[in-house]
Every structure is written in structure tokens, then in C-alpha cells.
């Protein structure tokens, strides 16, 4: 596996919390693999105002990475990340607060994708929080060329209807690649079959709405038995394992 992108088509269905939850459980769901979460929302980072609100090192973040000369190496990418645990099994590449800061990042995303492929051979999978699709400065190359794209939706008409159009557009852009999947946060009584039909996808993944755990993520309070056994993390573990089934591990290229 290499690059998995999470995005949305409407409102705020919980892309950042979903990405954080998946990153948190990834090493347990994918034994022997590490994970790097790229904070790529051009509208403004939800991590910098939440989980990373305590601050990040000056030498970390997408803006620092973009200032380097292309092509970017895997080591450069990791060097601009923040480790979320002592063993760096979970890492995050911080994003930008102001949408204006996203403008200079456009040339970097393709180089980041290449570096992410190299990281995969080193046992690191990359998750991307791409925010809402359609933003002028979105990391488009990641959305179109990722190994898997998950469109995050809530289980209600106001979220599903615009998401169906986004799924159709992504299918057209990603011909020859894995079709987009739905990641439903709080199905609200709808069945997977109903959501699958409404969105036109073949795979529906799910997470639960868990306000307490989402708040803990926002506070950076990610410890304790209640957190580790929370409904959100249990659901995320199953979803991460299913993503691994959908996107088989890449075979390292040898010379």
C-alpha cells in the first residue's frame, strides 16, 4: 500500500477526525507498517487548530517541504513531519492555517506523491486529509493518482446528494485506478446497500459518530483505556483493515 486519500464533497462530515482515527489505529491494524498523515486541506488545517494546537517545530510542515528543491526524497518528507509517538509509528505532516498559504504548494504535491511511493517500500503508508474536493488549491494529483480515495459522508440526504456527484467525477478522473469508496460517519439508520446505491460506489466503509473521542483528538488527549477502547477507534481498526484488503501492498522495485 502507499497513498490513501480522504476527502469530502460537502460541509464538514468529519474528514480530519476520520483521518486521525485511521492513522491512530493503523500500526495495530497493519502490523509491521507505520503511517504518515499528510495534512493537505487547502481551506485550512483542522489539525493545527485541534490536535496540533500546542504548536509544531519550525522545521515541520508542508510549507517547509515545498521550499525544498524538487524532486523530494522520502527522507525529506519524513524530516518535515512530527512524530505522534515515541517510535514514530505514527507521523503527521502539518498543513497550513490560511488558504492563501496553500497557493505555493501546488508544484509540490506531485513530488510528495513520488516520495510517498518510496516510503511505502520502507514500510510507511501515507494517509492524506485532502479536505473538500473542488478547492482551487487542492492537492489534485494526490486525489487523482492515490491508490484509494475515500469520500467521507454523513448518512443524511444533505451530505449524500452532493457526494454522489463528486463520486461520479472522481470515477471519470480515476479511470484505470481503484474506484472511489464511501466512508460513512454515522449512517443514521441507512443501510450500506442504500448508501451504496445512492452514491454509486461498490464499497461502503463506516465509522461511528463518537463525539467524546473526537473531542479527545481535538485536545490531543490520546491516552487511557477509555480512549483506546472507544467506539470510534474500534470502528477505525476494522476500516483500516478493510482498506488494506482493498489496496494490496505494493511490491518494492529492485534494480
CSV table of C-alpha atoms in Angstrom, one decimal:
chain,number,residue,atom,x,y,z
A,1,UNK,CA,0.0,0.0,0.0
A,2,UNK,CA,1.1,3.6,-0.5
A,3,UNK,CA,-1.3,6.5,-0.6
A,4,UNK,CA,-4.9,6.7,0.6
A,5,UNK,CA,-6.8,10.0,0.3
A,6,UNK,CA,-9.8,11.1,2.4
A,7,UNK,CA,-11.9,13.9,1.1
A,8,UNK,CA,-15.4,15.3,1.2
A,9,UNK,CA,-17.8,16.9,-1.2
A,10,UNK,CA,-20.0,19.0,1.1
A,11,UNK,CA,-19.9,20.6,4.5
A,12,UNK,CA,-17.8,19.1,7.3
A,13,UNK,CA,-18.6,15.4,7.6
A,14,UNK,CA,-15.5,14.7,9.7
A,15,UNK,CA,-12.6,14.1,7.3
A,16,UNK,CA,-9.9,15.3,9.8
A,17,UNK,CA,-11.3,13.2,12.7
A,18,UNK,CA,-11.6,10.2,10.4
A,19,UNK,CA,-8.1,10.6,9.1
A,20,UNK,CA,-6.7,11.0,12.6
A,21,UNK,CA,-8.6,7.9,13.9
A,22,UNK,CA,-7.4,5.8,11.0
A,23,UNK,CA,-3.8,7.0,11.5
A,24,UNK,CA,-4.0,6.2,15.2
A,25,UNK,CA,-5.1,2.6,14.7
A,26,UNK,CA,-3.0,2.0,11.6
A,27,UNK,CA,0.1,0.3,13.2
A,28,UNK,CA,-2.2,-2.1,15.1
A,29,UNK,CA,-4.4,-2.8,12.1
A,30,UNK,CA,-1.4,-3.1,9.8
A,31,UNK,CA,1.3,-4.9,11.9
A,32,UNK,CA,4.8,-4.0,10.8
A,33,UNK,CA,3.7,-0.9,9.0
A,34,UNK,CA,4.0,2.7,10.0
A,35,UNK,CA,1.8,5.6,8.9
A,36,UNK,CA,2.2,9.2,7.8
A,37,UNK,CA,-0.8,11.5,7.8
A,38,UNK,CA,-0.5,14.4,5.4
A,39,UNK,CA,-2.5,17.5,6.4
A,40,UNK,CA,-3.4,18.6,2.9
A,41,UNK,CA,-6.6,20.6,3.3
A,42,UNK,CA,-6.1,23.8,1.4
A,43,UNK,CA,-9.0,25.5,3.1
A,44,UNK,CA,-7.1,25.5,6.4
A,45,UNK,CA,-5.8,22.8,8.7
A,46,UNK,CA,-8.1,21.2,11.2
A,47,UNK,CA,-5.1,19.6,12.9
A,48,UNK,CA,-3.3,22.9,13.6
A,49,UNK,CA,-6.4,24.2,15.4
A,50,UNK,CA,-7.1,20.9,17.2
A,51,UNK,CA,-4.7,18.1,17.8
A,52,UNK,CA,-1.6,20.1,16.9
A,53,UNK,CA,-2.8,23.4,18.5
A,54,UNK,CA,0.1,23.2,21.1
A,55,UNK,CA,2.4,24.1,18.2
A,56,UNK,CA,4.8,22.3,15.8
A,57,UNK,CA,8.5,22.7,15.2
A,58,UNK,CA,9.6,25.4,12.9
A,59,UNK,CA,11.2,22.9,10.5
A,60,UNK,CA,8.0,20.9,10.1
A,61,UNK,CA,5.1,21.2,7.7
A,62,UNK,CA,4.0,21.3,4.1
A,63,UNK,CA,5.3,24.9,3.6
A,64,UNK,CA,8.8,23.8,4.7
A,65,UNK,CA,8.7,20.8,2.4
A,66,UNK,CA,7.6,22.9,-0.5
A,67,UNK,CA,10.5,25.3,0.0
A,68,UNK,CA,13.0,22.4,-0.8
A,69,UNK,CA,14.3,21.7,-4.3
A,70,UNK,CA,12.4,19.0,-6.2
A,71,UNK,CA,12.5,16.1,-6.5
A,72,UNK,CA,11.7,15.4,-2.9
A,73,UNK,CA,13.1,12.4,-1.2
A,74,UNK,CA,11.4,10.1,1.3
A,75,UNK,CA,13.9,11.4,3.9
A,76,UNK,CA,13.0,15.0,3.2
A,77,UNK,CA,9.3,14.1,3.6
A,78,UNK,CA,9.9,12.4,7.0
A,79,UNK,CA,12.2,15.2,8.1
A,80,UNK,CA,9.3,17.7,7.8
A,81,UNK,CA,6.9,15.5,9.9
A,82,UNK,CA,6.0,15.4,13.6
A,83,UNK,CA,6.1,12.1,15.3
A,84,UNK,CA,2.9,11.3,17.3
A,85,UNK,CA,4.6,8.6,19.4
A,86,UNK,CA,8.0,7.7,20.7
A,87,UNK,CA,8.7,5.1,18.0
A,88,UNK,CA,7.4,7.3,15.1
A,89,UNK,CA,5.0,4.6,14.1
A,90,UNK,CA,2.5,7.5,13.6
A,91,UNK,CA,3.7,10.7,12.0
A,92,UNK,CA,1.9,13.8,10.6
A,93,UNK,CA,3.0,16.4,8.1
A,94,UNK,CA,1.3,19.6,9.3
A,95,UNK,CA,-0.6,21.7,6.9
A,96,UNK,CA,-1.5,25.4,6.6
A,97,UNK,CA,-3.8,27.6,8.5
A,98,UNK,CA,-4.6,30.2,5.8
A,99,UNK,CA,-5.9,29.2,2.4
A,100,UNK,CA,-3.5,31.8,0.9
A,101,UNK,CA,-0.7,29.7,2.1
A,102,UNK,CA,-1.9,26.8,0.0
A,103,UNK,CA,-1.2,28.5,-3.3
A,104,UNK,CA,2.5,27.9,-3.4
A,105,UNK,CA,2.1,24.2,-2.6
A,106,UNK,CA,0.7,23.1,-5.9
A,107,UNK,CA,4.0,22.2,-7.6
A,108,UNK,CA,5.0,20.1,-4.5
A,109,UNK,CA,2.2,17.6,-4.4
A,110,UNK,CA,3.5,15.6,-7.4
A,111,UNK,CA,6.9,15.3,-5.8
A,112,UNK,CA,5.3,14.3,-2.5
A,113,UNK,CA,3.4,11.5,-4.2
A,114,UNK,CA,6.7,10.2,-5.6
A,115,UNK,CA,8.3,10.4,-2.2
A,116,UNK,CA,5.3,8.6,-0.7
A,117,UNK,CA,5.8,5.7,-3.1
A,118,UNK,CA,9.4,5.4,-1.9
A,119,UNK,CA,8.2,5.5,1.7
A,120,UNK,CA,5.9,2.5,1.0
A,121,UNK,CA,8.9,0.4,0.2
A,122,UNK,CA,10.3,1.4,3.6
A,123,UNK,CA,7.2,0.2,5.4
A,124,UNK,CA,5.3,3.5,5.7
A,125,UNK,CA,1.8,4.0,4.4
A,126,UNK,CA,0.5,7.6,3.7
A,127,UNK,CA,-2.9,8.9,4.5
A,128,UNK,CA,-4.0,12.3,3.2
A,129,UNK,CA,-6.6,14.6,4.6
A,130,UNK,CA,-7.4,16.5,1.3
A,131,UNK,CA,-10.4,18.4,2.7
A,132,UNK,CA,-13.3,19.3,0.4
A,133,UNK,CA,-12.8,18.5,-3.3
A,134,UNK,CA,-13.1,21.4,-5.7
A,135,UNK,CA,-10.9,23.9,-3.9
A,136,UNK,CA,-8.8,25.9,-6.3
A,137,UNK,CA,-5.5,24.9,-4.5
A,138,UNK,CA,-6.4,21.3,-3.6
A,139,UNK,CA,-3.7,18.6,-3.9
A,140,UNK,CA,-5.4,17.3,-7.1
A,141,UNK,CA,-2.6,15.0,-8.2
A,142,UNK,CA,-3.0,13.1,-4.9
A,143,UNK,CA,-6.7,12.8,-5.3
A,144,UNK,CA,-6.5,11.5,-8.9
A,145,UNK,CA,-3.5,9.2,-8.5
A,146,UNK,CA,-3.8,7.9,-5.0
A,147,UNK,CA,-4.1,4.1,-4.6
A,148,UNK,CA,-7.5,4.7,-3.0
A,149,UNK,CA,-9.8,7.6,-2.5
A,150,UNK,CA,-12.5,7.6,0.2
A,151,UNK,CA,-15.2,10.2,0.1
A,152,UNK,CA,-16.4,10.9,3.6
A,153,UNK,CA,-20.1,11.4,4.0
A,154,UNK,CA,-22.7,11.7,6.8
A,155,UNK,CA,-25.7,9.4,6.5
A,156,UNK,CA,-28.2,12.1,5.5
A,157,UNK,CA,-29.6,13.5,2.3
A,158,UNK,CA,-27.8,16.8,2.5
A,159,UNK,CA,-24.4,15.0,2.6
A,160,UNK,CA,-25.1,12.1,0.3
A,161,UNK,CA,-26.7,14.0,-2.6
A,162,UNK,CA,-23.6,16.3,-3.4
A,163,UNK,CA,-21.3,13.4,-2.7
A,164,UNK,CA,-22.8,11.3,-5.4
A,165,UNK,CA,-21.8,14.0,-8.0
A,166,UNK,CA,-18.3,14.0,-6.6
A,167,UNK,CA,-18.0,10.3,-6.8
A,168,UNK,CA,-19.1,10.3,-10.5
A,169,UNK,CA,-16.4,13.0,-11.2
A,170,UNK,CA,-13.7,11.0,-9.4
A,171,UNK,CA,-14.6,7.9,-11.3
A,172,UNK,CA,-14.2,9.7,-14.6
A,173,UNK,CA,-10.8,11.2,-13.5
A,174,UNK,CA,-9.5,7.9,-12.0
A,175,UNK,CA,-10.2,5.6,-14.9
A,176,UNK,CA,-7.8,2.6,-14.6
A,177,UNK,CA,-7.4,3.1,-10.9
A,178,UNK,CA,-9.4,1.8,-7.9
A,179,UNK,CA,-12.9,3.3,-7.9
A,180,UNK,CA,-13.7,5.7,-5.1
A,181,UNK,CA,-15.2,4.2,-1.9
A,182,UNK,CA,-17.6,5.8,0.6
A,183,UNK,CA,-16.6,6.3,4.2
A,184,UNK,CA,-19.8,6.9,6.1
A,185,UNK,CA,-19.7,8.7,9.5
A,186,UNK,CA,-22.9,8.0,11.3
A,187,UNK,CA,-25.2,6.1,8.9
A,188,UNK,CA,-28.3,7.4,10.7
A,189,UNK,CA,-30.4,4.4,10.0
A,190,UNK,CA,-29.5,4.0,6.4
A,191,UNK,CA,-28.1,0.6,5.3
A,192,UNK,CA,-24.9,0.1,3.5
A,193,UNK,CA,-26.9,-1.0,0.5
A,194,UNK,CA,-28.9,2.2,0.4
A,195,UNK,CA,-25.8,4.4,0.7
A,196,UNK,CA,-24.0,2.3,-1.9
A,197,UNK,CA,-26.9,2.8,-4.4
A,198,UNK,CA,-27.3,6.5,-3.6
A,199,UNK,CA,-23.6,7.2,-4.2
A,200,UNK,CA,-22.9,4.8,-7.0
A,201,UNK,CA,-20.0,3.1,-5.2
A,202,UNK,CA,-19.2,-0.6,-4.9
A,203,UNK,CA,-17.7,-0.3,-1.4
A,204,UNK,CA,-19.0,1.4,1.8
A,205,UNK,CA,-16.7,1.7,4.8
A,206,UNK,CA,-18.0,3.0,8.0
A,207,UNK,CA,-17.1,4.9,11.2
A,208,UNK,CA,-19.3,5.8,14.1
A,209,UNK,CA,-20.1,9.2,15.4
A,210,UNK,CA,-18.3,9.4,18.7
A,211,UNK,CA,-18.3,13.0,20.0
A,212,UNK,CA,-16.2,12.2,23.1
A,213,UNK,CA,-13.4,10.6,21.2
A,214,UNK,CA,-13.4,13.3,18.6
A,215,UNK,CA,-13.1,15.9,21.3
A,216,UNK,CA,-10.1,14.0,22.8
A,217,UNK,CA,-8.4,14.1,19.5
A,218,UNK,CA,-9.1,17.9,19.3
A,219,UNK,CA,-7.5,18.3,22.7
A,220,UNK,CA,-4.6,16.0,21.9
A,221,UNK,CA,-5.7,13.8,24.9
A,222,UNK,CA,-5.0,10.5,23.2
A,223,UNK,CA,-4.3,8.1,26.1
A,224,UNK,CA,-6.2,6.0,28.6
A,225,UNK,CA,-8.3,2.9,28.3
A,226,UNK,CA,-11.5,4.7,27.5
A,227,UNK,CA,-9.9,6.4,24.5
A,228,UNK,CA,-8.2,3.3,23.2
A,229,UNK,CA,-11.4,1.2,23.5
A,230,UNK,CA,-13.7,3.9,22.2
A,231,UNK,CA,-16.3,3.1,19.6
A,232,UNK,CA,-14.6,5.4,17.1
A,233,UNK,CA,-11.2,3.6,17.4
A,234,UNK,CA,-12.8,0.2,17.3
A,235,UNK,CA,-14.6,1.1,14.1
A,236,UNK,CA,-11.4,2.7,12.7
A,237,UNK,CA,-9.5,-0.5,13.3
A,238,UNK,CA,-11.9,-2.6,11.2
A,239,UNK,CA,-12.0,0.1,8.5
A,240,UNK,CA,-8.2,0.3,8.3
A,241,UNK,CA,-8.0,-3.5,7.9
A,242,UNK,CA,-10.6,-3.3,5.1
A,243,UNK,CA,-8.6,-0.6,3.3
A,244,UNK,CA,-5.6,-2.9,3.5
A,245,UNK,CA,-7.7,-5.6,1.8
A,246,UNK,CA,-8.8,-3.2,-0.9
A,247,UNK,CA,-5.3,-1.9,-1.7
A,248,UNK,CA,-2.8,-4.7,-1.6
A,249,UNK,CA,0.8,-3.9,-0.5
A,250,UNK,CA,3.0,-2.7,-3.3
A,251,UNK,CA,5.9,-4.8,-4.4
A,252,UNK,CA,9.2,-3.0,-3.9
A,253,UNK,CA,11.0,-2.2,-7.2
A,254,UNK,CA,14.5,-3.6,-7.3
A,255,UNK,CA,17.3,-2.8,-9.8
